[in-house]
Amino acid sequence: MDFFKSFKGGHSIAQDEAYTSHPGPPPVREPTYQPPPGPPPPHQCHNHSAHVPLPAGNEYAPPPDPPPGWQKTPSETPPAPPDGDEEPPPYYDWTVVPDNSLLPPPPALGHEKSPSSNANLSDADRAHEWCRINSMVRPHQPTHPQHSAVLNGDVRLLKPPEYKGDLLMPNTGLWKGSTRAGSKDSCLLTSSPIYFAYVDYPLRTRNTKTIYFEVKVRSLGRGRGADESSIALGYCAMPYPTWRLPGWERGSLAVHGDDGRRYVNNTWGGKEFTSPIKAGDTVGLGMTFALADSLPGYEAQPKSETMAKVKVFLTRNGRRGEDWDLHEELDKDEDLSIDGLDGHFDLHGAIGTFGGIDFDASFNRRDWLWQPR
């Protein structure tokens, strides 16, 4: 009987013999049904919709309506059609890469210190405290003779107490200076502004204004201090601590000859700009104040509708060279503001010196190697 053991899903031969050897009707077997091949006949919807056509193959189409109890979330609700003749908003393709040339340049990298000469820390602390006590002076209306003298190049230089050397004016607007070896930092300032906010600001005059002067370096370094001598060209709002080079304290900017870096209210190491200034070079520093239809909204700059566009540029040996936009984007963590330099304050010419140098400074156009167009 083991040979006739039943298998799963069927029945054994011994069961068939039992049906024929016993009298009486055979036991009733429950019929088994198999589904017909193929999909069911087309299904009709019992609503107001038309018949739903069957998809190709053996797939079944979902019902046309959402399941019971389903509600749209606000984000899934399509916007209402525009009223009247209004056009729908244009489609924005997020896969398109924007044109980086239209973006403002990133802020220039600053340095913690200069690679050449650095000032004494006590002098810096004293200057910071001095600037905190002495705030910048508001601009004043120049007299007609005062303004005419500056336009004609008749500009005087003041010798501060820290300046150790000679300073002579052989001609109108031309100055010859010589400092002793080992001289400390000092800042020569013009006695009068060479930019008057009241009469030169382009939003008031509707004209472009450029200020400029040149310095010829006749010699750099004498005696034991030969390696620690240089010059700086800049502009300052008043008052300014004269034992500090221009560009280091508030309301000032400058290009320093020892490292070629530019400084804007920067008491640290400045930013890369040009090559160092050497003996025999004639360098000039200018600022151009112009009308601007719109200025880029740089993150670290003040937003103002009354700003002028300001460009600072350098010339060397009669040729215009590097420049920078005063309203460039600034680093919030490292850079100070451009307060005092954007055309709202009077600006004086400034020449910083340290060590033993010989130089000529010219504020009269007739003596310049570079001639503005």
mmCIF file of C-alpha atoms in Angstrom:
data_model
loop_
_atom_site.group_PDB
_atom_site.id
_atom_site.type_symbol
_atom_site.label_atom_id
_atom_site.label_comp_id
_atom_site.label_asym_id
_atom_site.label_seq_id
_atom_site.Cartn_x
_atom_site.Cartn_y
_atom_site.Cartn_z
ATOM 1 C CA MET A 1 0.000 0.000 0.000
ATOM 2 C CA ASP A 2 2.962 2.252 0.391
ATOM 3 C CA PHE A 3 3.269 2.281 -3.390
ATOM 4 C CA PHE A 4 -0.217 3.734 -3.664
ATOM 5 C CA LYS A 5 0.491 6.512 -1.243
ATOM 6 C CA SER A 6 -1.484 9.595 -2.242
ATOM 7 C CA PHE A 7 0.212 12.727 -3.622
ATOM 8 C CA LYS A 8 -0.561 16.308 -2.720
ATOM 9 C CA GLY A 9 -3.082 17.788 -5.133
ATOM 10 C CA GLY A 10 -4.530 14.409 -6.419
ATOM 11 C CA HIS A 11 -5.887 10.998 -5.160
ATOM 12 C CA SER A 12 -4.598 7.334 -5.019
ATOM 13 C CA ILE A 13 -5.544 4.183 -7.114
ATOM 14 C CA ALA A 14 -6.653 2.396 -3.910
ATOM 15 C CA GLN A 15 -9.386 4.965 -3.493
ATOM 16 C CA ASP A 16 -10.687 4.219 -7.014
ATOM 17 C CA GLU A 17 -10.898 0.430 -6.257
ATOM 18 C CA ALA A 18 -12.818 1.128 -3.093
ATOM 19 C CA TYR A 19 -15.468 2.902 -5.112
ATOM 20 C CA THR A 20 -16.142 -0.235 -7.309
ATOM 21 C CA SER A 21 -15.919 -3.021 -4.674
ATOM 22 C CA HIS A 22 -18.545 -1.574 -2.345
ATOM 23 C CA PRO A 23 -22.266 -1.724 -3.133
ATOM 24 C CA GLY A 24 -24.328 1.416 -3.340
ATOM 25 C CA PRO A 25 -23.803 4.710 -5.048
ATOM 26 C CA PRO A 26 -20.358 6.120 -5.041
ATOM 27 C CA PRO A 27 -19.670 8.988 -2.747
ATOM 28 C CA VAL A 28 -20.380 12.420 -4.170
ATOM 29 C CA ARG A 29 -17.281 14.347 -5.005
ATOM 30 C CA GLU A 30 -17.161 18.122 -4.684
ATOM 31 C CA PRO A 31 -16.576 19.607 -8.151
ATOM 32 C CA THR A 32 -13.537 21.823 -8.622
ATOM 33 C CA TYR A 33 -13.603 24.866 -10.939
ATOM 34 C CA GLN A 34 -10.754 26.612 -12.807
ATOM 35 C CA PRO A 35 -10.996 30.279 -13.949
ATOM 36 C CA PRO A 36 -11.386 30.675 -17.668
ATOM 37 C CA PRO A 37 -8.361 31.855 -19.543
ATOM 38 C CA GLY A 38 -8.009 35.548 -20.420
ATOM 39 C CA PRO A 39 -9.286 38.713 -18.745
ATOM 40 C CA PRO A 40 -12.895 39.122 -17.659
ATOM 41 C CA PRO A 41 -15.398 40.702 -20.025
ATOM 42 C CA PRO A 42 -15.447 44.501 -20.217
ATOM 43 C CA HIS A 43 -16.509 46.206 -17.012
ATOM 44 C CA GLN A 44 -19.047 49.010 -17.080
ATOM 45 C CA CYS A 45 -18.903 51.894 -14.621
ATOM 46 C CA HIS A 46 -22.127 52.612 -12.749
ATOM 47 C CA ASN A 47 -21.725 56.396 -12.809
ATOM 48 C CA HIS A 48 -22.155 59.173 -15.310
ATOM 49 C CA SER A 49 -18.802 58.508 -16.956
ATOM 50 C CA ALA A 50 -18.426 56.720 -20.234
ATOM 51 C CA HIS A 51 -17.123 53.198 -20.500
ATOM 52 C CA VAL A 52 -13.445 52.952 -19.635
ATOM 53 C CA PRO A 53 -11.512 51.279 -22.454
ATOM 54 C CA LEU A 54 -9.364 48.340 -21.547
ATOM 55 C CA PRO A 55 -5.613 48.782 -21.869
ATOM 56 C CA ALA A 56 -3.670 46.573 -24.197
ATOM 57 C CA GLY A 57 -2.424 43.230 -22.898
ATOM 58 C CA ASN A 58 -3.575 41.629 -19.646
ATOM 59 C CA GLU A 59 -3.364 44.838 -17.540
ATOM 60 C CA TYR A 60 -6.379 46.381 -15.873
ATOM 61 C CA ALA A 61 -7.150 50.125 -15.965
ATOM 62 C CA PRO A 62 -7.566 51.901 -12.582
ATOM 63 C CA PRO A 63 -10.950 53.431 -11.820
ATOM 64 C CA PRO A 64 -11.334 56.978 -13.119
ATOM 65 C CA ASP A 65 -12.130 58.561 -9.749
ATOM 66 C CA PRO A 66 -9.986 58.835 -6.604
ATOM 67 C CA PRO A 67 -10.661 56.433 -3.737
ATOM 68 C CA PRO A 68 -13.382 57.338 -1.234
ATOM 69 C CA GLY A 69 -12.432 59.852 1.467
ATOM 70 C CA TRP A 70 -9.453 61.275 -0.471
ATOM 71 C CA GLN A 71 -8.970 65.062 -0.361
ATOM 72 C CA LYS A 72 -6.503 67.315 -2.150
ATOM 73 C CA THR A 73 -3.829 69.018 -0.079
ATOM 74 C CA PRO A 74 -3.187 72.754 -0.661
ATOM 75 C CA SER A 75 0.115 72.007 -2.395
ATOM 76 C CA GLU A 76 -1.645 69.700 -4.853
ATOM 77 C CA THR A 77 -4.353 72.192 -5.706
ATOM 78 C CA PRO A 78 -3.572 73.742 -9.100
ATOM 79 C CA PRO A 79 -3.476 77.549 -9.238
ATOM 80 C CA ALA A 80 -6.556 79.345 -10.445
ATOM 81 C CA PRO A 81 -6.447 80.462 -14.078
ATOM 82 C CA PRO A 82 -5.427 84.099 -14.587
ATOM 83 C CA ASP A 83 -8.146 86.708 -14.907
ATOM 84 C CA GLY A 84 -8.823 88.442 -18.166
ATOM 85 C CA ASP A 85 -5.936 88.629 -20.614
ATOM 86 C CA GLU A 86 -3.145 88.095 -18.072
ATOM 87 C CA GLU A 87 -0.423 85.733 -19.192
ATOM 88 C CA PRO A 88 0.523 82.865 -16.881
ATOM 89 C CA PRO A 89 3.992 83.158 -15.323
ATOM 90 C CA PRO A 90 6.758 81.842 -17.579
ATOM 91 C CA TYR A 91 8.111 78.414 -16.906
ATOM 92 C CA TYR A 92 11.532 78.458 -15.255
ATOM 93 C CA ASP A 93 13.841 75.651 -16.233
ATOM 94 C CA TRP A 94 15.839 74.783 -13.100
ATOM 95 C CA THR A 95 18.245 72.667 -15.119
ATOM 96 C CA VAL A 96 19.708 75.747 -16.861
ATOM 97 C CA VAL A 97 23.044 76.903 -15.387
ATOM 98 C CA PRO A 98 23.090 80.717 -14.813
ATOM 99 C CA ASP A 99 25.651 82.909 -16.563
ATOM 100 C CA ASN A 100 28.362 83.567 -13.951
ATOM 101 C CA SER A 101 29.580 86.617 -15.865
ATOM 102 C CA LEU A 102 26.480 88.474 -14.692
ATOM 103 C CA LEU A 103 27.271 87.852 -11.030
ATOM 104 C CA PRO A 104 29.411 90.260 -8.961
ATOM 105 C CA PRO A 105 33.031 89.212 -8.476
ATOM 106 C CA PRO A 106 33.834 87.488 -5.195
ATOM 107 C CA PRO A 107 35.570 89.545 -2.509
ATOM 108 C CA ALA A 108 39.343 89.766 -2.837
ATOM 109 C CA LEU A 109 41.297 87.824 -0.269
ATOM 110 C CA GLY A 110 42.850 89.824 2.532
ATOM 111 C CA HIS A 111 45.976 89.149 4.577
ATOM 112 C CA GLU A 112 46.634 89.277 8.291
ATOM 113 C CA LYS A 113 49.998 90.990 7.871
ATOM 114 C CA SER A 114 52.368 92.383 5.273
ATOM 115 C CA PRO A 115 55.223 90.192 3.984
ATOM 116 C CA SER A 116 57.660 93.106 4.296
ATOM 117 C CA SER A 117 57.222 95.755 7.015
ATOM 118 C CA ASN A 118 54.639 95.879 9.785
ATOM 119 C CA ALA A 119 53.859 98.687 12.212
ATOM 120 C CA ASN A 120 54.290 98.629 15.952
ATOM 121 C CA LEU A 121 51.249 97.242 17.778
ATOM 122 C CA SER A 122 51.264 100.019 20.361
ATOM 123 C CA ASP A 123 51.133 102.646 17.575
ATOM 124 C CA ALA A 124 48.142 100.849 16.067
ATOM 125 C CA ASP A 125 46.268 100.699 19.384
ATOM 126 C CA ARG A 126 46.939 104.382 19.978
ATOM 127 C CA ALA A 127 45.633 105.262 16.505
ATOM 128 C CA HIS A 128 42.456 103.181 16.949
ATOM 129 C CA GLU A 129 41.679 104.999 20.174
ATOM 130 C CA TRP A 130 42.476 108.361 18.577
ATOM 131 C CA CYS A 131 40.049 107.658 15.704
ATOM 132 C CA ARG A 132 37.376 106.601 18.167
ATOM 133 C CA ILE A 133 37.619 109.943 19.944
ATOM 134 C CA ASN A 134 38.063 112.097 16.814
ATOM 135 C CA SER A 135 35.252 111.366 14.375
ATOM 136 C CA MET A 136 35.434 112.386 10.708
ATOM 137 C CA VAL A 137 34.637 116.023 9.937
ATOM 138 C CA ARG A 138 31.607 116.748 7.800
ATOM 139 C CA PRO A 139 32.350 118.377 4.415
ATOM 140 C CA HIS A 140 32.388 122.159 4.125
ATOM 141 C CA GLN A 141 31.670 124.586 1.325
ATOM 142 C CA PRO A 142 34.999 125.748 -0.167
ATOM 143 C CA THR A 143 35.600 129.351 -1.046
ATOM 144 C CA HIS A 144 36.048 130.217 -4.695
ATOM 145 C CA PRO A 145 39.813 130.991 -4.352
ATOM 146 C CA GLN A 146 40.336 127.735 -2.426
ATOM 147 C CA HIS A 147 38.591 125.633 -5.064
ATOM 148 C CA SER A 148 40.339 127.440 -7.931
ATOM 149 C CA ALA A 149 43.762 126.871 -6.346
ATOM 150 C CA VAL A 150 43.190 123.114 -6.184
ATOM 151 C CA LEU A 151 41.952 122.987 -9.787
ATOM 152 C CA ASN A 152 45.136 124.831 -10.861
ATOM 153 C CA GLY A 153 47.388 122.383 -8.978
ATOM 154 C CA ASP A 154 48.374 124.847 -6.257
ATOM 155 C CA VAL A 155 48.335 122.259 -3.450
ATOM 156 C CA ARG A 156 50.402 122.459 -0.267
ATOM 157 C CA LEU A 157 51.798 119.556 1.779
ATOM 158 C CA LEU A 158 51.904 119.654 5.578
ATOM 159 C CA LYS A 159 54.887 118.126 7.381
ATOM 160 C CA PRO A 160 53.712 116.209 10.481
ATOM 161 C CA PRO A 161 55.768 115.895 13.702
ATOM 162 C CA GLU A 162 56.648 112.290 12.872
ATOM 163 C CA TYR A 163 58.287 113.262 9.561
ATOM 164 C CA LYS A 164 62.061 113.429 9.954
ATOM 165 C CA GLY A 165 63.635 115.065 6.929
ATOM 166 C CA ASP A 166 63.334 117.888 4.418
ATOM 167 C CA LEU A 167 60.302 119.033 2.440
ATOM 168 C CA LEU A 168 60.595 121.865 -0.109
ATOM 169 C CA MET A 169 58.319 123.344 -2.815
ATOM 170 C CA PRO A 170 60.481 124.481 -5.789
ATOM 171 C CA ASN A 171 57.438 125.165 -7.953
ATOM 172 C CA THR A 172 53.648 125.450 -7.647
ATOM 173 C CA GLY A 173 52.226 122.051 -6.766
ATOM 174 C CA LEU A 174 55.650 120.330 -6.903
ATOM 175 C CA TRP A 175 57.293 119.079 -3.697
ATOM 176 C CA LYS A 176 60.687 117.496 -3.048
ATOM 177 C CA GLY A 177 61.096 115.365 0.065
ATOM 178 C CA SER A 178 63.932 113.487 1.744
ATOM 179 C CA THR A 179 63.695 111.424 4.928
ATOM 180 C CA ARG A 180 66.422 110.103 7.165
ATOM 181 C CA ALA A 181 67.379 106.466 7.416
ATOM 182 C CA GLY A 182 65.422 104.645 10.068
ATOM 183 C CA SER A 183 62.553 107.173 10.097
ATOM 184 C CA LYS A 184 59.302 105.872 11.562
ATOM 185 C CA ASP A 185 55.913 105.850 9.863
ATOM 186 C CA SER A 186 54.573 109.291 8.954
ATOM 187 C CA CYS A 187 51.787 110.655 6.784
ATOM 188 C CA LEU A 188 52.071 113.864 4.762
ATOM 189 C CA LEU A 189 48.652 115.410 4.081
ATOM 190 C CA THR A 190 47.578 118.183 1.733
ATOM 191 C CA SER A 191 46.561 121.340 3.580
ATOM 192 C CA SER A 192 43.357 121.545 1.555
ATOM 193 C CA PRO A 193 41.052 118.825 0.232
ATOM 194 C CA ILE A 194 41.592 117.942 -3.403
ATOM 195 C CA TYR A 195 38.079 116.498 -3.519
ATOM 196 C CA PHE A 196 35.271 118.717 -2.189
ATOM 197 C CA ALA A 197 32.046 116.817 -1.585
ATOM 198 C CA TYR A 198 29.965 120.005 -1.852
ATOM 199 C CA VAL A 199 31.137 120.928 -5.341
ATOM 200 C CA ASP A 200 32.508 117.673 -6.777
ATOM 201 C CA TYR A 201 29.950 115.001 -5.836
ATOM 202 C CA PRO A 202 28.561 113.675 -9.163
ATOM 203 C CA LEU A 203 25.008 113.244 -7.902
ATOM 204 C CA ARG A 204 25.005 116.979 -7.201
ATOM 205 C CA THR A 205 26.925 118.180 -10.271
ATOM 206 C CA ARG A 206 25.764 115.430 -12.695
ATOM 207 C CA ASN A 207 29.389 115.291 -13.906
ATOM 208 C CA THR A 208 32.308 112.884 -13.462
ATOM 209 C CA LYS A 209 35.121 113.996 -11.141
ATOM 210 C CA THR A 210 38.685 112.604 -11.123
ATOM 211 C CA ILE A 211 41.367 113.435 -8.560
ATOM 212 C CA TYR A 212 44.988 112.414 -9.066
ATOM 213 C CA PHE A 213 48.611 113.079 -8.108
ATOM 214 C CA GLU A 214 51.987 111.487 -8.848
ATOM 215 C CA VAL A 215 55.098 110.612 -6.883
ATOM 216 C CA LYS A 216 58.531 109.912 -8.360
ATOM 217 C CA VAL A 217 60.744 107.752 -6.134
ATOM 218 C CA ARG A 218 64.285 109.026 -6.616
ATOM 219 C CA SER A 219 65.906 106.658 -4.127
ATOM 220 C CA LEU A 220 64.884 104.017 -1.601
ATOM 221 C CA GLY A 221 66.930 103.155 1.452
ATOM 222 C CA ARG A 222 70.010 104.772 2.848
ATOM 223 C CA GLY A 223 72.415 103.492 5.459
ATOM 224 C CA ARG A 224 71.434 100.831 7.939
ATOM 225 C CA GLY A 225 67.704 101.209 7.278
ATOM 226 C CA ALA A 226 67.960 100.401 3.586
ATOM 227 C CA ASP A 227 65.797 97.313 3.833
ATOM 228 C CA GLU A 228 63.047 99.120 5.742
ATOM 229 C CA SER A 229 62.184 102.041 3.475
ATOM 230 C CA SER A 230 59.207 102.697 1.247
ATOM 231 C CA ILE A 231 56.388 105.037 0.291
ATOM 232 C CA ALA A 232 52.587 104.915 0.112
ATOM 233 C CA LEU A 233 50.096 106.934 -1.962
ATOM 234 C CA GLY A 234 46.572 107.486 -0.735
ATOM 235 C CA TYR A 235 43.599 109.657 0.195
ATOM 236 C CA CYS A 236 42.199 110.427 3.641
ATOM 237 C CA ALA A 237 39.143 112.008 5.206
ATOM 238 C CA MET A 238 40.004 114.322 8.092
ATOM 239 C CA PRO A 239 41.201 114.106 10.750
ATOM 240 C CA TYR A 240 43.791 111.360 10.383
ATOM 241 C CA PRO A 241 46.533 110.125 12.779
ATOM 242 C CA THR A 242 49.761 111.249 11.096
ATOM 243 C CA TRP A 243 51.901 108.501 12.695
ATOM 244 C CA ARG A 244 50.020 105.930 10.606
ATOM 245 C CA LEU A 245 50.391 105.227 6.882
ATOM 246 C CA PRO A 246 47.311 106.043 4.783
ATOM 247 C CA GLY A 247 44.919 103.122 4.270
ATOM 248 C CA TRP A 248 45.368 101.746 7.786
ATOM 249 C CA GLU A 249 42.714 103.774 9.639
ATOM 250 C CA ARG A 250 39.096 104.713 8.999
ATOM 251 C CA GLY A 251 38.327 107.077 6.147
ATOM 252 C CA SER A 252 41.467 106.260 4.151
ATOM 253 C CA LEU A 253 42.778 104.178 1.260
ATOM 254 C CA ALA A 254 46.259 103.714 -0.186
ATOM 255 C CA VAL A 255 48.621 101.601 -2.259
ATOM 256 C CA HIS A 256 51.799 100.694 -0.327
ATOM 257 C CA GLY A 257 55.060 100.490 -2.205
ATOM 258 C CA ASP A 258 56.835 97.894 -0.054
ATOM 259 C CA ASP A 259 54.343 95.069 -0.738
ATOM 260 C CA GLY A 260 52.298 96.486 -3.647
ATOM 261 C CA ARG A 261 49.058 95.847 -1.767
ATOM 262 C CA ARG A 262 46.008 98.063 -1.508
ATOM 263 C CA TYR A 263 44.556 99.072 1.818
ATOM 264 C CA VAL A 264 41.029 100.409 2.423
ATOM 265 C CA ASN A 265 40.354 101.210 6.088
ATOM 266 C CA ASN A 266 42.472 98.104 6.639
ATOM 267 C CA THR A 267 44.764 97.804 9.636
ATOM 268 C CA TRP A 268 45.905 94.268 8.740
ATOM 269 C CA GLY A 269 47.834 93.050 5.695
ATOM 270 C CA GLY A 270 45.870 94.542 2.792
ATOM 271 C CA LYS A 271 44.931 92.865 -0.493
ATOM 272 C CA GLU A 272 47.031 91.895 -3.498
ATOM 273 C CA PHE A 273 47.113 94.630 -6.129
ATOM 274 C CA THR A 274 50.371 95.424 -7.950
ATOM 275 C CA SER A 275 54.110 94.792 -7.866
ATOM 276 C CA PRO A 276 56.219 96.654 -5.276
ATOM 277 C CA ILE A 277 57.331 100.186 -6.108
ATOM 278 C CA LYS A 278 61.047 100.489 -6.865
ATOM 279 C CA ALA A 279 63.527 103.350 -6.997
ATOM 280 C CA GLY A 280 63.141 105.197 -10.297
ATOM 281 C CA ASP A 281 59.382 104.495 -10.599
ATOM 282 C CA THR A 282 56.892 107.301 -11.080
ATOM 283 C CA VAL A 283 53.548 106.168 -9.733
ATOM 284 C CA GLY A 284 50.230 107.986 -9.573
ATOM 285 C CA LEU A 285 47.007 107.278 -7.702
ATOM 286 C CA GLY A 286 43.606 108.493 -8.847
ATOM 287 C CA MET A 287 39.949 108.233 -7.901
ATOM 288 C CA THR A 288 37.079 108.707 -10.352
ATOM 289 C CA PHE A 289 33.614 109.571 -9.025
ATOM 290 C CA ALA A 290 30.866 109.033 -11.599
ATOM 291 C CA LEU A 291 27.124 108.690 -11.933
ATOM 292 C CA ALA A 292 25.839 105.146 -11.756
ATOM 293 C CA ASP A 293 22.465 104.053 -13.135
ATOM 294 C CA SER A 294 22.490 101.152 -10.718
ATOM 295 C CA LEU A 295 25.076 99.563 -8.491
ATOM 296 C CA PRO A 296 25.097 95.825 -7.773
ATOM 297 C CA GLY A 297 23.631 94.972 -4.394
ATOM 298 C CA TYR A 298 26.776 93.609 -2.809
ATOM 299 C CA GLU A 299 26.027 91.834 0.432
ATOM 300 C CA ALA A 300 28.491 93.677 2.671
ATOM 301 C CA GLN A 301 27.957 97.158 1.212
ATOM 302 C CA PRO A 302 25.338 99.674 2.342
ATOM 303 C CA LYS A 303 22.292 99.882 0.096
ATOM 304 C CA SER A 304 21.785 103.502 -0.950
ATOM 305 C CA GLU A 305 20.156 105.188 -3.917
ATOM 306 C CA THR A 306 22.548 108.149 -3.599
ATOM 307 C CA MET A 307 25.839 106.320 -4.096
ATOM 308 C CA ALA A 308 28.296 107.345 -6.794
ATOM 309 C CA LYS A 309 30.339 104.818 -8.709
ATOM 310 C CA VAL A 310 33.956 105.103 -7.504
ATOM 311 C CA LYS A 311 36.967 103.644 -9.317
ATOM 312 C CA VAL A 312 40.484 103.744 -7.837
ATOM 313 C CA PHE A 313 43.359 103.385 -10.303
ATOM 314 C CA LEU A 314 47.162 103.322 -10.359
ATOM 315 C CA THR A 315 49.576 104.560 -13.010
ATOM 316 C CA ARG A 316 53.222 103.606 -13.351
ATOM 317 C CA ASN A 317 55.762 105.507 -15.454
ATOM 318 C CA GLY A 318 53.070 107.293 -17.457
ATOM 319 C CA ARG A 319 50.823 104.302 -18.162
ATOM 320 C CA ARG A 320 47.569 103.472 -16.501
ATOM 321 C CA GLY A 321 47.650 100.082 -14.806
ATOM 322 C CA GLU A 322 45.591 98.278 -12.197
ATOM 323 C CA ASP A 323 42.339 99.550 -10.693
ATOM 324 C CA TRP A 324 39.540 98.396 -8.413
ATOM 325 C CA ASP A 325 35.900 99.181 -7.741
ATOM 326 C CA LEU A 326 35.503 100.838 -4.349
ATOM 327 C CA HIS A 327 32.038 99.246 -4.059
ATOM 328 C CA GLU A 328 33.359 95.743 -4.626
ATOM 329 C CA GLU A 329 31.887 92.971 -2.525
ATOM 330 C CA LEU A 330 33.488 92.799 0.914
ATOM 331 C CA ASP A 331 34.081 89.964 3.328
ATOM 332 C CA LYS A 332 31.839 90.551 6.348
ATOM 333 C CA ASP A 333 34.262 88.857 8.716
ATOM 334 C CA GLU A 334 37.492 90.551 7.569
ATOM 335 C CA ASP A 335 36.745 93.853 5.789
ATOM 336 C CA LEU A 336 35.695 97.200 7.205
ATOM 337 C CA SER A 337 33.283 99.519 5.432
ATOM 338 C CA ILE A 338 34.220 102.204 2.906
ATOM 339 C CA ASP A 339 32.918 105.001 5.134
ATOM 340 C CA GLY A 340 34.420 108.378 4.268
ATOM 341 C CA LEU A 341 35.597 107.345 0.792
ATOM 342 C CA ASP A 342 32.449 107.072 -1.327
ATOM 343 C CA GLY A 343 32.147 110.770 -2.154
ATOM 344 C CA HIS A 344 30.215 112.043 0.853
ATOM 345 C CA PHE A 345 33.304 113.472 2.630
ATOM 346 C CA ASP A 346 36.123 115.801 1.620
ATOM 347 C CA LEU A 347 39.338 113.928 0.764
ATOM 348 C CA HIS A 348 42.946 115.063 1.178
ATOM 349 C CA GLY A 349 45.922 113.688 -0.704
ATOM 350 C CA ALA A 350 48.241 111.578 1.479
ATOM 351 C CA ILE A 351 51.840 110.358 1.135
ATOM 352 C CA GLY A 352 53.114 107.863 3.682
ATOM 353 C CA THR A 353 56.828 107.398 4.302
ATOM 354 C CA PHE A 354 59.100 105.272 6.449
ATOM 355 C CA GLY A 355 62.850 104.744 6.351
ATOM 356 C CA GLY A 356 65.245 106.801 4.231
ATOM 357 C CA ILE A 357 63.789 107.837 0.849
ATOM 358 C CA ASP A 358 63.975 110.697 -1.674
ATOM 359 C CA PHE A 359 60.862 111.582 -3.670
ATOM 360 C CA ASP A 360 59.089 114.237 -5.771
ATOM 361 C CA ALA A 361 55.327 114.741 -5.381
ATOM 362 C CA SER A 362 53.409 116.610 -8.078
ATOM 363 C CA PHE A 363 49.817 117.870 -7.815
ATOM 364 C CA ASN A 364 50.027 120.047 -10.905
ATOM 365 C CA ARG A 365 48.972 118.491 -14.189
ATOM 366 C CA ARG A 366 51.854 120.010 -16.114
ATOM 367 C CA ASP A 367 54.329 117.816 -14.191
ATOM 368 C CA TRP A 368 52.531 114.480 -14.601
ATOM 369 C CA LEU A 369 53.837 111.680 -16.815
ATOM 370 C CA TRP A 370 50.285 110.321 -17.198
ATOM 371 C CA GLN A 371 47.883 112.755 -18.805
ATOM 372 C CA PRO A 372 44.112 112.150 -18.402
ATOM 373 C CA ARG A 373 42.071 112.281 -21.580
#
